[in-house]
Short mmCIF file of C-alpha atoms and ligand atoms in Angstrom, two decimals:
data_model
loop_
_atom_site.label_atom_id
_atom_site.label_comp_id
_atom_site.label_asym_id
_atom_site.label_seq_id
_atom_site.Cartn_x
_atom_site.Cartn_y
_atom_site.Cartn_z
CA UNK S 10 -94.59 -186.19 -8.00
CA UNK S 11 -92.88 -189.38 -9.55
CA UNK S 12 -93.47 -190.84 -12.56
CA UNK S 13 -95.50 -193.92 -12.44
CA UNK S 14 -95.71 -194.35 -16.36
CA UNK S 15 -93.12 -197.07 -16.48
CA UNK S 16 -94.03 -198.50 -13.62
CA UNK S 17 -95.34 -201.85 -13.86
CA UNK S 18 -98.70 -203.18 -14.80
CA UNK S 19 -101.53 -203.69 -11.80
CA UNK S 20 -104.75 -203.55 -13.46
CA UNK S 21 -105.49 -203.13 -17.59
CA UNK S 22 -109.02 -202.72 -17.95
CA UNK S 23 -109.60 -203.05 -22.25
CA UNK S 24 -112.94 -202.29 -23.42
CA UNK S 25 -115.34 -202.10 -21.13
CA UNK S 26 -118.99 -200.94 -22.27
CA UNK S 27 -122.54 -201.08 -19.86
CA UNK S 28 -125.84 -200.80 -20.85
CA UNK S 29 -128.45 -200.27 -18.54
CA UNK S 30 -131.69 -199.71 -19.92
CA UNK S 31 -131.13 -196.37 -21.62
CA UNK S 32 -128.82 -195.25 -20.82
CA UNK S 33 -124.60 -196.69 -22.36
CA UNK S 34 -123.08 -196.04 -19.08
CA UNK S 35 -118.99 -197.17 -20.14
CA UNK S 36 -118.87 -196.65 -23.96
CA UNK S 37 -116.02 -199.61 -24.87
CA UNK S 38 -113.71 -197.33 -22.01
CA UNK S 39 -109.98 -199.01 -21.64
CA UNK S 40 -108.18 -198.03 -18.57
CA UNK S 41 -104.61 -199.53 -16.91
CA UNK S 42 -103.65 -198.12 -13.46
CA UNK S 43 -99.45 -198.74 -12.62
CA UNK S 44 -98.30 -200.64 -9.53
CA UNK S 45 -97.14 -197.06 -7.19
CA UNK S 46 -99.48 -194.78 -8.78
CA UNK S 47 -102.82 -192.98 -7.65
CA UNK S 48 -104.50 -193.24 -10.86
CA UNK S 49 -107.68 -190.02 -10.34
CA UNK S 50 -111.32 -190.28 -12.72
CA UNK S 51 -113.32 -186.89 -13.04
CA UNK S 52 -115.68 -186.44 -14.69
CA UNK S 53 -119.46 -185.43 -14.72
CA UNK S 54 -121.53 -186.58 -12.62
CA UNK S 55 -123.56 -189.55 -14.23
CA UNK S 56 -120.22 -189.71 -16.95
CA UNK S 57 -119.90 -193.69 -15.60
CA UNK S 58 -116.96 -194.07 -12.58
CA UNK S 59 -119.27 -195.10 -10.28
CA UNK S 60 -120.53 -197.80 -13.55
CA UNK S 61 -116.61 -198.81 -14.51
CA UNK S 62 -115.96 -199.39 -10.22
CA UNK S 63 -118.27 -201.57 -9.79
CA UNK S 64 -117.17 -203.10 -12.94
CA UNK S 65 -114.64 -204.21 -11.64
CA UNK S 66 -115.83 -204.98 -8.40
CA UNK S 67 -116.75 -207.44 -9.66
CA UNK S 68 -121.02 -206.05 -8.91
CA UNK S 69 -121.31 -205.51 -11.89
CA UNK S 70 -120.92 -207.84 -14.85
CA UNK S 71 -120.09 -205.96 -18.17
CA UNK S 72 -121.88 -206.71 -21.90
CA UNK S 73 -118.42 -206.42 -23.04
CA UNK S 74 -114.66 -205.67 -22.23
CA UNK S 75 -111.78 -207.58 -20.69
CA UNK S 76 -110.28 -206.86 -16.76
CA UNK S 77 -106.11 -208.06 -16.62
CA UNK S 78 -104.36 -208.41 -13.29
CA UNK S 79 -100.51 -208.33 -13.27
CA UNK S 80 -100.87 -208.78 -16.73
CA UNK S 81 -103.28 -212.19 -17.08
CA UNK S 82 -107.07 -211.67 -17.14
CA UNK S 83 -109.09 -211.96 -14.60
CA UNK S 84 -113.36 -212.71 -14.31
CA UNK S 85 -114.35 -210.83 -11.32
CA UNK S 86 -118.16 -213.11 -10.65
CA UNK S 87 -118.20 -211.45 -6.68
CA UNK S 88 -116.96 -208.06 -4.50
CA UNK S 89 -116.02 -211.34 -2.48
CA UNK S 90 -113.80 -212.69 -5.42
CA UNK S 91 -112.54 -209.07 -5.95
CA UNK S 92 -110.89 -209.63 -2.22
CA UNK S 93 -109.12 -212.50 -2.98
CA UNK S 94 -107.88 -210.80 -6.12
CA UNK S 95 -106.43 -208.51 -3.72
CA UNK S 96 -109.16 -205.61 -5.71
CA UNK S 97 -110.65 -203.58 -2.47
CA UNK S 98 -113.66 -200.32 -2.56
CA UNK S 99 -114.38 -197.76 -0.50
CA UNK S 100 -118.14 -196.58 -1.21
CA UNK S 101 -119.55 -193.18 -2.11
CA UNK S 102 -122.44 -194.28 1.08
CA UNK S 103 -120.84 -196.80 3.68
CA UNK S 104 -121.68 -199.93 4.55
CA UNK S 105 -120.67 -200.64 7.59
CA UNK S 106 -122.78 -202.34 10.19
CA UNK S 107 -123.39 -199.29 12.74
CA UNK S 108 -124.29 -200.89 15.49
CA UNK S 109 -121.04 -203.38 15.75
CA UNK S 110 -117.86 -202.60 16.90
CA UNK S 111 -114.91 -201.44 14.35
CA UNK S 112 -113.58 -205.22 14.89
CA UNK S 113 -116.07 -206.99 14.79
CA UNK S 114 -116.84 -205.53 10.83
CA UNK S 115 -113.26 -205.62 10.30
CA UNK S 116 -114.34 -209.04 10.98
CA UNK S 117 -117.74 -209.62 9.07
CA UNK S 118 -117.05 -211.86 6.19
CA UNK S 119 -114.07 -212.78 6.71
CA UNK S 120 -113.61 -216.62 5.13
CA UNK S 121 -112.47 -218.38 8.43
CA UNK S 122 -114.59 -219.95 11.53
CA UNK S 123 -117.39 -218.51 13.89
CA UNK S 124 -115.87 -215.81 15.68
CA UNK S 125 -114.21 -216.87 18.41
CA UNK S 126 -112.58 -215.46 20.99
CA UNK S 127 -108.85 -215.51 19.99
CA UNK S 128 -109.76 -214.75 16.09
CA UNK S 129 -111.43 -211.05 17.84
CA UNK S 130 -108.42 -210.82 19.28
CA UNK S 131 -105.62 -211.60 17.74
CA UNK S 132 -108.29 -209.56 15.25
CA UNK S 133 -107.99 -206.71 17.65
CA UNK S 134 -104.18 -206.49 17.60
CA UNK S 135 -103.41 -206.40 13.69
CA UNK S 136 -106.53 -203.67 13.77
CA UNK S 137 -104.23 -201.25 15.88
CA UNK S 138 -100.90 -202.57 14.54
CA UNK S 139 -102.58 -201.32 11.21
CA UNK S 140 -104.02 -198.10 12.44
CA UNK S 141 -100.92 -197.51 13.78
CA UNK S 142 -98.75 -198.11 11.25
CA UNK S 143 -101.36 -195.67 8.56
CA UNK S 144 -101.55 -193.02 12.48
CA UNK S 145 -105.83 -193.82 11.90
CA UNK S 146 -106.72 -193.02 15.25
CA UNK S 147 -108.68 -196.45 15.42
CA UNK S 148 -109.56 -198.32 18.53
CA UNK S 149 -110.71 -201.50 17.83
CA UNK S 150 -113.97 -201.86 20.57
CA UNK S 151 -115.50 -198.78 19.03
CA UNK S 152 -119.11 -198.75 18.46
CA UNK S 153 -119.43 -197.61 14.91
CA UNK S 154 -122.14 -196.17 14.67
CA UNK S 155 -120.02 -193.43 17.91
CA UNK S 156 -117.87 -192.62 15.38
CA UNK S 157 -117.09 -189.62 13.40
CA UNK S 158 -117.39 -189.85 9.29
CA UNK S 159 -114.43 -189.84 8.44
CA UNK S 160 -113.36 -191.90 10.90
CA UNK S 161 -115.70 -194.13 9.34
CA UNK S 162 -114.28 -194.33 6.40
CA UNK S 163 -111.10 -194.77 7.60
CA UNK S 164 -111.95 -197.67 8.81
CA UNK S 165 -113.69 -198.77 5.79
CA UNK S 166 -110.22 -198.42 4.33
CA UNK S 167 -108.11 -200.50 7.37
CA UNK S 168 -110.91 -203.06 6.37
CA UNK S 169 -109.71 -203.68 2.79
CA UNK S 170 -105.98 -203.00 3.89
CA UNK S 171 -106.60 -205.98 7.06
CA UNK S 172 -107.12 -208.11 3.31
CA UNK S 173 -103.85 -207.20 2.16
CA UNK S 174 -106.10 -205.17 -1.04
CA UNK S 175 -102.71 -203.87 -3.79
CA UNK S 176 -105.91 -202.14 -5.43
CA UNK S 177 -108.46 -199.91 -4.12
CA UNK S 178 -111.35 -197.86 -5.15
CA UNK S 179 -111.74 -194.82 -3.41
CA UNK S 180 -115.33 -193.67 -4.67
CA UNK S 181 -116.30 -190.23 -3.32
CA UNK S 182 -113.59 -190.08 -0.51
CA UNK S 183 -113.60 -186.31 0.41
CA UNK S 184 -117.16 -185.31 -0.44
CA UNK S 185 -118.28 -186.09 3.73
CA UNK S 186 -114.81 -185.02 4.88
CA UNK S 187 -113.55 -181.23 7.14
CA UNK S 188 -110.48 -179.59 5.23
CA UNK S 189 -108.46 -181.45 8.01
CA UNK S 190 -109.38 -184.96 7.02
CA UNK S 191 -109.10 -184.29 3.73
CA UNK S 192 -105.37 -183.78 4.51
CA UNK S 193 -105.03 -187.17 6.43
CA UNK S 194 -106.79 -189.25 4.15
CA UNK S 195 -104.72 -187.44 1.21
CA UNK S 196 -101.55 -188.32 3.38
CA UNK S 197 -102.13 -192.42 3.63
CA UNK S 198 -103.21 -192.07 0.37
CA UNK S 199 -99.55 -191.44 -0.14
CA UNK S 200 -98.08 -193.98 2.12
CA UNK S 201 -100.03 -196.46 0.39
CA UNK S 202 -98.57 -195.98 -3.04
CA UNK S 203 -95.41 -195.98 -1.73
CA UNK S 204 -95.36 -198.81 -0.60
CA UNK S 205 -96.18 -200.61 -4.08
CA UNK S 206 -100.07 -200.19 -3.73
CA UNK S 207 -102.68 -198.67 -6.69
CA UNK S 208 -105.60 -196.08 -6.23
CA UNK S 209 -107.43 -195.52 -8.51
CA UNK S 210 -109.42 -192.49 -6.89
CA UNK S 211 -112.16 -190.68 -7.23
CA UNK S 212 -112.46 -186.66 -6.66
CA UNK S 213 -115.01 -183.89 -8.40
CA UNK S 214 -112.75 -181.12 -6.33
CA UNK S 215 -109.82 -180.52 -9.09
CA UNK S 216 -106.98 -179.58 -6.47
CA UNK S 217 -107.51 -182.55 -4.27
CA UNK S 218 -106.31 -184.24 -7.96
CA UNK S 219 -103.92 -182.44 -8.03
CA UNK S 220 -102.13 -183.42 -4.92
CA UNK S 221 -103.22 -187.16 -4.48
CA UNK S 222 -102.85 -188.02 -8.27
CA UNK S 223 -100.67 -188.94 -10.68
CA UNK S 224 -101.98 -189.64 -13.34
CA UNK S 225 -105.93 -188.71 -15.13
CA UNK S 226 -107.99 -190.00 -16.89
CA UNK S 227 -111.45 -188.31 -17.58
CA UNK S 228 -114.72 -189.69 -18.18
CA UNK S 229 -117.13 -187.71 -20.03
CA UNK S 230 -120.65 -189.73 -21.27
CA UNK S 231 -119.02 -193.21 -20.93
CA UNK S 232 -116.13 -191.85 -23.60
CA UNK S 233 -112.59 -191.62 -21.73
CA UNK S 234 -111.08 -187.75 -23.13
CA UNK S 235 -108.03 -188.79 -22.40
CA UNK S 236 -104.77 -190.27 -19.52
CA UNK S 237 -102.45 -187.55 -18.52
CA UNK S 238 -100.01 -187.30 -15.91
CA UNK S 239 -102.26 -185.59 -13.00
CA UNK S 240 -98.98 -181.68 -13.81
CA UNK S 241 -99.00 -181.25 -17.41
CA UNK S 242 -103.03 -179.52 -17.54
CA UNK S 243 -103.21 -177.11 -16.03
CA UNK S 244 -106.81 -177.21 -13.23
CA UNK S 245 -108.39 -174.62 -15.26
CA UNK S 246 -107.77 -176.80 -18.93
CA UNK S 247 -109.69 -180.81 -16.43
CA UNK S 248 -112.38 -178.58 -15.97
CA UNK S 249 -113.08 -177.75 -19.93
CA UNK S 250 -110.92 -181.81 -20.35
CA UNK S 251 -114.39 -183.29 -17.85
CA UNK S 252 -117.26 -180.58 -18.91
CA UNK S 253 -117.03 -179.93 -22.36
CA UNK S 254 -117.37 -176.09 -21.45
CA UNK S 255 -114.89 -173.49 -20.23
CA UNK S 256 -114.98 -172.78 -16.14
CA UNK S 257 -114.00 -169.73 -14.41
CA UNK S 258 -113.04 -170.81 -10.57
CA UNK S 259 -112.25 -169.09 -7.40
CA UNK S 260 -114.86 -165.92 -8.96
CA UNK S 261 -116.33 -163.86 -6.33
CA UNK S 262 -119.82 -163.59 -6.55
CA UNK S 263 -121.32 -162.54 -3.71
CA UNK S 264 -122.26 -158.62 -2.95
CA UNK S 265 -124.64 -156.29 -0.48
CA UNK S 266 -127.32 -156.27 -0.07
CA UNK S 267 -130.78 -153.34 -0.06
CA UNK S 268 -130.11 -152.42 3.47
CA UNK S 269 -133.41 -151.38 3.88
CA UNK S 270 -134.81 -155.15 2.42
CA UNK S 271 -137.47 -156.35 5.28
CA UNK S 272 -135.90 -159.09 7.07
CA UNK S 273 -137.56 -162.47 5.73
CA UNK S 274 -134.65 -165.31 8.42
CA UNK S 275 -134.78 -164.61 11.64
CA UNK S 276 -133.20 -166.30 14.77
CA UNK S 277 -133.24 -165.37 18.15
CA UNK S 278 -131.88 -166.60 20.72
CA UNK S 279 -132.09 -169.98 19.44
CA UNK S 280 -130.93 -173.33 21.46
CA UNK S 281 -132.08 -176.59 20.12
CA UNK S 282 -130.27 -179.90 20.96
CA UNK S 283 -128.19 -183.19 18.69
CA UNK S 284 -129.27 -186.32 18.43
CA UNK S 285 -127.36 -186.70 21.74
CA UNK S 286 -129.06 -184.94 23.94
CA UNK S 287 -126.77 -182.37 24.20
CA UNK S 288 -126.78 -178.84 23.92
CA UNK S 289 -125.51 -178.50 20.11
CA UNK S 290 -126.67 -174.83 18.83
CA UNK S 291 -126.60 -172.26 21.08
CA UNK S 292 -128.27 -168.86 21.39
CA UNK S 293 -128.04 -168.50 17.75
CA UNK S 294 -129.81 -164.87 16.57
CA UNK S 295 -129.30 -164.13 12.69
CA UNK S 296 -130.80 -162.38 10.56
CA UNK S 297 -131.10 -162.80 6.03
CA UNK S 298 -133.10 -160.09 4.48
CA UNK S 299 -134.53 -160.88 1.64
CA UNK S 300 -132.50 -160.32 -1.62
CA UNK S 301 -129.54 -161.70 -0.07
CA UNK S 302 -127.08 -164.75 0.18
CA UNK S 303 -126.20 -165.26 4.01
CA UNK S 304 -123.12 -167.86 4.09
CA UNK S 305 -122.79 -169.97 7.39
CA UNK S 306 -118.94 -171.09 7.07
CA UNK S 307 -117.23 -173.79 9.79
CA UNK S 308 -115.74 -177.63 10.20
CA UNK S 309 -118.35 -180.68 9.55
CA UNK S 310 -120.68 -180.95 12.88
CA UNK S 311 -120.51 -177.99 14.70
CA UNK S 312 -124.37 -177.67 14.36
CA UNK S 313 -124.62 -177.14 11.38
CA UNK S 314 -127.54 -179.67 11.02
CA UNK S 315 -129.60 -178.66 13.63
CA UNK S 316 -129.33 -175.53 13.21
CA UNK S 317 -131.38 -175.84 9.31
CA UNK S 318 -133.44 -178.08 11.16
CA UNK S 319 -134.43 -176.17 13.16
CA UNK S 320 -135.18 -173.65 10.59
CA UNK S 321 -137.22 -175.71 8.94
CA UNK S 322 -139.82 -177.27 12.21
CA UNK S 323 -137.46 -180.35 11.83
CA UNK S 324 -135.50 -179.69 14.97
CA UNK S 325 -137.86 -178.68 18.76
CA UNK S 326 -135.78 -175.71 19.70
CA UNK S 327 -135.09 -175.35 23.72
CA UNK S 328 -135.28 -172.08 23.83
CA UNK S 329 -135.35 -169.12 21.62
CA UNK S 330 -137.62 -168.75 18.32
CA UNK S 331 -137.21 -168.86 14.94
CA UNK S 332 -138.78 -166.19 12.01
CA UNK S 333 -139.64 -166.34 8.52
CA UNK S 334 -141.69 -163.26 7.13
CA UNK S 335 -142.18 -162.07 10.41
CA UNK S 336 -144.34 -165.45 11.52
CA UNK S 337 -143.01 -167.19 14.59
CA UNK S 338 -142.53 -171.26 13.08
CA UNK S 339 -143.67 -173.99 15.34
CA UNK S 340 -143.73 -177.51 14.13
CA UNK S 341 -144.01 -179.19 11.25
CA UNK S 342 -146.69 -176.20 11.03
CA UNK S 343 -143.98 -174.99 8.64
CA UNK S 344 -145.55 -173.53 5.30
CA UNK S 345 -143.98 -175.44 2.67
CA UNK S 346 -143.75 -173.36 -0.02
CA UNK S 347 -142.40 -170.45 2.02
CA UNK S 348 -139.83 -172.78 2.86
CA UNK S 349 -136.79 -174.10 0.75
CA UNK S 350 -135.01 -176.92 2.55
CA UNK S 351 -132.36 -179.05 0.56
CA UNK S 352 -131.14 -180.47 3.67
CA UNK S 353 -127.38 -182.01 4.19
CA UNK S 354 -128.54 -185.92 3.68
CA UNK S 355 -130.60 -186.45 0.21
CA UNK S 356 -130.47 -189.89 0.61
CA UNK S 357 -132.06 -190.54 3.82
CA UNK S 358 -134.19 -187.17 4.10
CA UNK S 359 -134.57 -185.28 1.20
CA UNK S 360 -135.79 -188.83 -1.78
CA UNK S 361 -137.69 -191.09 -2.29
CA UNK S 362 -135.23 -193.24 -4.11
CA UNK S 363 -137.93 -195.16 -5.15
CA UNK S 364 -140.35 -192.88 -6.92
CA UNK S 365 -139.58 -192.11 -9.69
CA UNK S 366 -137.40 -188.50 -11.08
CA UNK S 367 -141.45 -187.21 -11.52
CA UNK S 368 -142.91 -188.03 -8.50
CA UNK S 369 -140.15 -186.89 -5.89
CA UNK S 370 -140.47 -183.36 -7.94
CA UNK S 371 -143.71 -182.86 -6.41
CA UNK S 372 -143.16 -184.59 -2.87
CA UNK S 373 -144.41 -180.74 -1.72
CA UNK S 374 -146.85 -180.05 -4.23
CA UNK S 375 -148.91 -182.82 -5.77
CA UNK S 376 -151.58 -182.38 -3.95
CA UNK S 377 -152.75 -179.00 -5.22
CA UNK S 378 -153.16 -178.74 -9.39
CA UNK S 379 -152.21 -178.65 -11.84
CA UNK S 380 -150.54 -181.69 -10.61
CA UNK S 381 -154.02 -183.00 -9.11
CA UNK S 382 -157.73 -182.12 -10.04
CA UNK S 383 -160.96 -183.65 -8.60
CA UNK S 384 -158.78 -186.06 -6.16
CA UNK S 385 -157.06 -187.51 -9.31
CA UNK S 386 -153.26 -187.02 -9.48
CA UNK S 387 -153.38 -186.17 -13.57
CA UNK S 388 -150.14 -187.71 -14.49
CA UNK S 389 -149.40 -185.78 -17.60
CA UNK S 390 -148.63 -183.07 -15.97
CA UNK S 391 -146.88 -184.57 -13.79
CA UNK S 392 -144.27 -185.70 -16.76
CA UNK S 393 -144.95 -181.78 -18.41
CA UNK S 394 -143.59 -180.56 -15.29
CA UNK S 395 -140.10 -183.04 -14.69
CA UNK S 396 -139.13 -182.95 -18.21
CA UNK S 397 -138.97 -178.59 -17.54
CA UNK S 398 -137.55 -178.63 -15.22
CA UNK S 399 -134.25 -181.66 -15.66
CA UNK S 400 -134.11 -179.37 -18.64
CA UNK S 401 -133.61 -176.39 -15.88
CA UNK S 402 -131.44 -178.84 -14.46
CA UNK S 403 -129.81 -179.86 -16.97
CA UNK S 404 -129.92 -183.60 -17.02
CA UNK S 405 -128.27 -186.15 -19.17
CA UNK S 406 -131.84 -188.18 -19.13
CA UNK S 407 -134.24 -187.32 -20.03
CA UNK S 408 -136.36 -189.80 -18.76
CA UNK S 409 -138.83 -189.10 -15.75
CA UNK S 410 -140.75 -192.09 -14.65
CA UNK S 411 -137.54 -193.78 -13.96
CA UNK S 412 -136.63 -194.05 -10.62
CA UNK S 413 -133.80 -191.90 -8.51
CA UNK S 414 -132.75 -194.90 -6.63
CA UNK S 415 -131.10 -195.42 -11.30
CA UNK S 416 -129.46 -191.92 -10.90
CA UNK S 417 -125.56 -190.99 -9.91
CA UNK S 418 -125.46 -189.45 -6.57
CA UNK S 419 -124.61 -186.22 -8.58
CA UNK S 420 -127.90 -186.07 -9.97
CA UNK S 421 -129.85 -187.37 -7.36
CA UNK S 422 -128.89 -184.03 -5.34
CA UNK S 423 -130.17 -181.86 -8.71
CA UNK S 424 -132.93 -183.62 -8.35
CA UNK S 425 -133.64 -182.23 -5.35
CA UNK S 426 -132.03 -178.39 -5.20
CA UNK S 427 -135.05 -178.54 -8.24
CA UNK S 428 -137.58 -179.30 -6.04
CA UNK S 429 -136.57 -177.03 -3.87
CA UNK S 430 -136.12 -173.78 -5.40
CA UNK S 431 -139.68 -174.47 -6.52
CA UNK S 432 -142.16 -172.66 -6.32
CA UNK S 433 -140.32 -169.10 -5.32
CA UNK S 434 -140.22 -169.08 -1.06
CA UNK S 435 -139.79 -167.21 0.37
CA UNK S 436 -135.73 -168.30 2.14
CA UNK S 437 -133.87 -170.99 0.51
CA UNK S 438 -132.72 -173.19 3.18
CA UNK S 439 -129.42 -174.91 1.56
CA UNK S 440 -127.33 -177.71 3.46
CA UNK S 441 -123.73 -178.80 1.17
CA UNK S 442 -126.39 -178.18 -0.99
CA UNK S 443 -123.00 -178.78 -3.68
CA UNK S 444 -121.63 -181.98 -2.22
CA UNK S 445 -121.17 -184.12 -4.69
CA UNK S 446 -121.69 -182.67 -7.56
CA UNK S 447 -119.15 -182.28 -10.72
CA UNK S 448 -117.41 -178.69 -11.35
CA UNK S 449 -120.12 -178.09 -14.16
CA UNK S 450 -123.23 -178.31 -11.48
CA UNK S 451 -121.87 -176.66 -8.58
CA UNK S 452 -121.82 -173.74 -10.83
CA UNK S 453 -124.82 -174.35 -12.46
CA UNK S 454 -126.27 -174.35 -8.18
CA UNK S 455 -124.35 -171.58 -7.56
CA UNK S 456 -126.25 -169.77 -10.45
CA UNK S 457 -129.83 -171.10 -9.20
CA UNK S 458 -128.72 -169.62 -6.20
CA UNK S 459 -127.76 -166.18 -7.10
CA UNK S 460 -130.74 -166.35 -9.15
CA UNK S 461 -133.15 -166.95 -6.14
CA UNK S 462 -131.22 -164.14 -4.09
CA UNK S 463 -132.40 -162.24 -7.24
CA UNK S 464 -135.62 -163.40 -6.90
CA UNK S 465 -135.76 -161.75 -3.66
CA UNK S 466 -135.22 -164.94 -1.42
CA UNK S 467 -133.19 -164.67 2.34
CA UNK S 468 -130.61 -167.49 1.92
CA UNK S 469 -129.03 -168.98 3.81
CA UNK S 470 -126.71 -171.00 3.37
CA UNK S 471 -124.28 -173.67 4.58
CA UNK S 472 -121.64 -174.88 3.56
CA UNK S 473 -117.84 -176.34 4.61
CA UNK S 474 -115.97 -175.71 1.19
CA UNK S 475 -114.52 -172.61 2.54
CA UNK S 476 -114.29 -171.05 -0.57
CA UNK S 477 -117.78 -171.65 -2.23
CA UNK S 478 -119.61 -169.65 1.59
CA UNK S 479 -116.28 -167.05 0.29
CA UNK S 480 -117.65 -166.79 -3.55
CA UNK S 481 -121.45 -167.00 -3.63
CA UNK S 482 -122.19 -164.37 0.34
CA UNK S 483 -122.59 -161.81 1.51
CA UNK S 484 -123.06 -161.64 4.89
CA UNK S 485 -120.74 -164.82 6.42
CA UNK S 486 -121.17 -166.66 9.87
CA UNK S 487 -118.89 -168.97 10.73
CA UNK S 488 -120.20 -171.94 13.82
CA UNK S 489 -118.24 -173.44 16.04
CA UNK S 490 -119.53 -175.69 18.33
CA UNK S 491 -123.29 -174.85 17.39
CA UNK S 492 -121.71 -171.39 18.99
CA UNK S 493 -121.65 -168.73 16.00
CA UNK S 494 -117.89 -167.22 16.50
CA UNK S 495 -118.97 -164.10 14.29
CA UNK S 496 -120.17 -161.95 11.74
CA UNK S 497 -117.95 -160.92 8.05
CA UNK S 498 -118.06 -159.39 4.96
CA UNK S 499 -116.26 -162.16 1.96
CA UNK S 500 -114.62 -159.13 1.17
CA UNK S 501 -112.98 -157.93 3.70
CA UNK S 502 -111.41 -160.97 5.02
CA UNK S 503 -108.54 -163.09 4.97
CA UNK S 504 -108.91 -167.05 4.61
CA UNK S 505 -106.56 -167.13 7.55
CA UNK S 506 -109.23 -165.02 9.55
CA UNK S 507 -111.69 -167.13 9.60
CA UNK S 508 -109.54 -170.02 9.89
CA UNK S 509 -109.65 -169.15 13.25
CA UNK S 510 -113.08 -168.89 13.43
CA UNK S 511 -113.27 -172.19 12.97
CA UNK S 512 -111.38 -173.62 15.45
CA UNK S 513 -112.74 -171.47 17.77
CA UNK S 514 -111.59 -167.96 17.56
CA UNK S 515 -114.67 -165.43 18.68
CA UNK S 516 -114.23 -162.72 16.38
CA UNK S 517 -115.21 -159.45 18.08
CA UNK S 518 -116.85 -156.06 15.79
N1 ATP O 616 -128.57 -199.76 -11.45
C1 ATP O 616 -128.67 -199.09 -12.64
N2 ATP O 616 -130.06 -199.05 -13.34
C2 ATP O 616 -129.64 -197.98 -13.97
N3 ATP O 616 -128.65 -197.36 -14.69
C3 ATP O 616 -127.86 -197.08 -13.98
C4 ATP O 616 -127.76 -197.75 -12.92
N4 ATP O 616 -126.81 -197.10 -11.68
C5 ATP O 616 -125.95 -196.07 -12.75
N5 ATP O 616 -127.43 -196.44 -13.61
C6 ATP O 616 -127.11 -194.40 -14.61
O1 ATP O 616 -124.63 -194.92 -15.55
C7 ATP O 616 -124.95 -193.48 -16.14
C8 ATP O 616 -123.87 -193.58 -14.31
O2 ATP O 616 -123.46 -193.89 -13.43
P1 ATP O 616 -122.83 -193.85 -13.13
O3 ATP O 616 -123.43 -194.11 -11.45
O4 ATP O 616 -121.30 -194.54 -12.63
O5 ATP O 616 -121.67 -192.34 -13.23
P2 ATP O 616 -121.29 -191.62 -11.74
O6 ATP O 616 -119.61 -190.66 -12.94
O7 ATP O 616 -120.41 -192.11 -10.63
O8 ATP O 616 -121.99 -190.11 -11.64
P3 ATP O 616 -121.11 -189.58 -10.45
O9 ATP O 616 -119.91 -187.91 -9.87
O10 ATP O 616 -123.02 -188.03 -9.88
O11 ATP O 616 -121.60 -189.99 -8.42
C9 ATP O 616 -126.17 -193.04 -15.36
O12 ATP O 616 -127.05 -192.40 -16.61
C10 ATP O 616 -126.85 -193.72 -14.09
O13 ATP O 616 -128.18 -192.57 -14.44
MG1 MG O 617 -120.44 -192.09 -8.46
#
């Protein structure tokens, strides 16, 4: 990577301080970004990364601090003002309108005459040009809800290029992408930097940060720990700077379950339909024993969501059957307490954002003692329970009455994992359970799942991160277009073997 420290300065934020009730989210943060530079922001969940970027994008006003663009002090009152200054941001959660086309989304909010046919034709042409220039493959007339997550993200970026922004903020852009899409994004980000644009890149994944960025700033507890060229510290050092304690990367933690243990989860020839009515899960059979972690590898969108939902009773099974603890699961009749279910989309199915942390933690058990007595909720018990669990989950914030919506992305995920692992379920379905978590928290969740295994639970660990599937599973199946391509043991397989299966090559045992 080139040396960018001597390039002209594009952005300088000085002494940014932002307080929310009960938290100092940004504590006197200073950072500078150069032309042609990819500047990574690293930090634990809740360290203040998104807050700092929202200040830059005009979504939040800082309590103190100043922002300079090309050396001149500016005031950013709104996202519109930010874009006028040439600053654009792609959020952790996308902001596109699902039932409009790509070009309509791009034109939305442009300061122009009411959308005329001419504008639209011009915009389509420009979109096509930009898409070709950066190898993005975005079709202007495609309806957004039919686009893959990766394509939606590329469209968000195109929308900003359309407005000719010079400084791009990407907040955890890769946490939802398949490996091939990550590569494409990294290539694009490097291209944008080579043109002299500046990019701020937030990610929890050290390999990615190492690959894409020139410099890195590490935040902890709202403060800057260090800013340095990315290739100076080792990955292990970066990990330690981020979480403040040593982290072991790439350890193998799986083993072999006892052959005599009972089968707790069994699928027999399960076929299920996807959202568009075509089979998304085809004749899937598998067995997971008590005290075993079965990993499910695969590129995103190959039936993982449908698999999890069929087991959890949230999706109709067309043929075949699912047995939990030897009993057939039918629709909503599943026993919530036999099954811990961490769904992949915490914002839509996992949490009620406007409810407090304490309430979210008892969503499955509020109608039983000790949380209810004689038909009345016992709030003392609910808050105490929440405080205890928040401690176990190593959450910094200690007030269980704040709404989940006010937590950082990673801390929302912790609340859900904590809730689903309570009450000793005999089967745990963990779907993308570590998505968006910082490296310390990833280790934490792995330990929690290993703890479940030790206790005797059957764990189905579904993840698109091959490394973590290899690290904690005892056995692994690979899903491709809704079918199982084969079963392997992590100690007997190479990454290349699994990679082939992820692309549809069947393995005959
Ligand atoms: N709107 C808000 N109201 C109250 N507190 C907030 C709000 N937004 C963020 N916070 C708090 O500010 C702190 C920093 O949050 P922020 O979202 O900036 O973290 P982050 O570094 O982006 O974390 P993650 O990696 O989990 O996305 C957290 O303690 C969070 O709970
Ligand atoms: Mg964030």
